[in-house]
Coordinates of C-alpha atoms in Angstrom, one line a residue:
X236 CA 129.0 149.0 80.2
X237 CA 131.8 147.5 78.5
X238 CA 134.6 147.3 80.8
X239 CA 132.2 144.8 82.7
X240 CA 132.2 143.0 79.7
X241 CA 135.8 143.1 79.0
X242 CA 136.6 141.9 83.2
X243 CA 134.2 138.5 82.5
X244 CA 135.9 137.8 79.6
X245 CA 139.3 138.6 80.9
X246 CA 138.3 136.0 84.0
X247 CA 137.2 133.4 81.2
X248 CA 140.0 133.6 79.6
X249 CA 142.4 132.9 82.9
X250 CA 139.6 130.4 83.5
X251 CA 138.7 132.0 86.4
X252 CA 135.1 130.6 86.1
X253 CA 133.5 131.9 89.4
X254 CA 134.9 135.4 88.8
X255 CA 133.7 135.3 85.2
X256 CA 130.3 134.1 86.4
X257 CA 130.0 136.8 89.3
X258 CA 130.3 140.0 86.9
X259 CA 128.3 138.2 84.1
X260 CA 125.1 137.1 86.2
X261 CA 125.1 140.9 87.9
X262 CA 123.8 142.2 84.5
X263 CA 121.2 141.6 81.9
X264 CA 122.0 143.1 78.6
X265 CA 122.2 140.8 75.8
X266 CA 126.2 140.6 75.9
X267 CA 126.1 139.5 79.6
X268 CA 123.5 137.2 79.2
X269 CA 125.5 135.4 76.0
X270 CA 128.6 135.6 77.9
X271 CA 126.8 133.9 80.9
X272 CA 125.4 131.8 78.2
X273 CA 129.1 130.6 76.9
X274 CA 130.5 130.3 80.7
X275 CA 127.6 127.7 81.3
X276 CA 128.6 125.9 78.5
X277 CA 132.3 125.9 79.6
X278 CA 131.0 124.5 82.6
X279 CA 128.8 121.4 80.7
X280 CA 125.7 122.9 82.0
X281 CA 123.8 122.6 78.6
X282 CA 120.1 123.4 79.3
X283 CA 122.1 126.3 81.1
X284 CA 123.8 127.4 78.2
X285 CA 120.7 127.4 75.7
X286 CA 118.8 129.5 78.5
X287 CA 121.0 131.9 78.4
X288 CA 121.7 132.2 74.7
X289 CA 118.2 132.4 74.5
X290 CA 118.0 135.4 76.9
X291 CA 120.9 137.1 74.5
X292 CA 118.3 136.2 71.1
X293 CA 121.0 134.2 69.8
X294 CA 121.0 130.8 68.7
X295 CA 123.1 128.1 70.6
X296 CA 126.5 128.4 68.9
X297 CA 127.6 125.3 66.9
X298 CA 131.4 125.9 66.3
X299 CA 134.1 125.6 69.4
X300 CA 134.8 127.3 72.2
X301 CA 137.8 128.9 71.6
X302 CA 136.2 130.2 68.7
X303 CA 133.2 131.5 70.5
X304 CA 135.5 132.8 73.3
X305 CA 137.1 134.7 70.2
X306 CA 133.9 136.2 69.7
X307 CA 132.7 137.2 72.7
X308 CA 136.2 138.9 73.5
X309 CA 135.8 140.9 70.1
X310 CA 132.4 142.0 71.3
X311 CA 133.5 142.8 74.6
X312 CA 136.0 145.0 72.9
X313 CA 133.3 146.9 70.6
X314 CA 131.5 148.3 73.0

């Protein structure tokens, strides 16, 4: 299941939003739904955001986005 993952987070990173969005709204394990979570709130689309943090069981993130991007990539790469 990673390497779905790993192609969102690739797309985020070239901010290639749609493409990021596509792979990350086909699943709905908890690392899909936070990345779908962080690509809404690239986006400005708040309420968005917090439902799909939510959806992961993780609080809305407080620091930046390149740091959460960070993260995300780091879990994408774990497995």
């Amino acid at each position: 299941m990673a390497e779905h993952h790993e192609h969102a987070m690739a797309f985020a990173r070239e901010d290639r939003w749609d493409d990021a969005h596509r792979i990350a709204q086909e699943h709905d394990d908890p690392l899909s739904c936070r990345i779908h979570g962080y690509l809404h709130r690239v986006e400005g689309d708040l309420s968005n955001a917090r439902y799909w943090y939510g959806r992961a069981g993780v609080t809305f993130p407080e620091d930046g986005m390149e740091e959460e991007l960070g993260r995300l990539e780091g879990f994408a790469r774990e497995g």
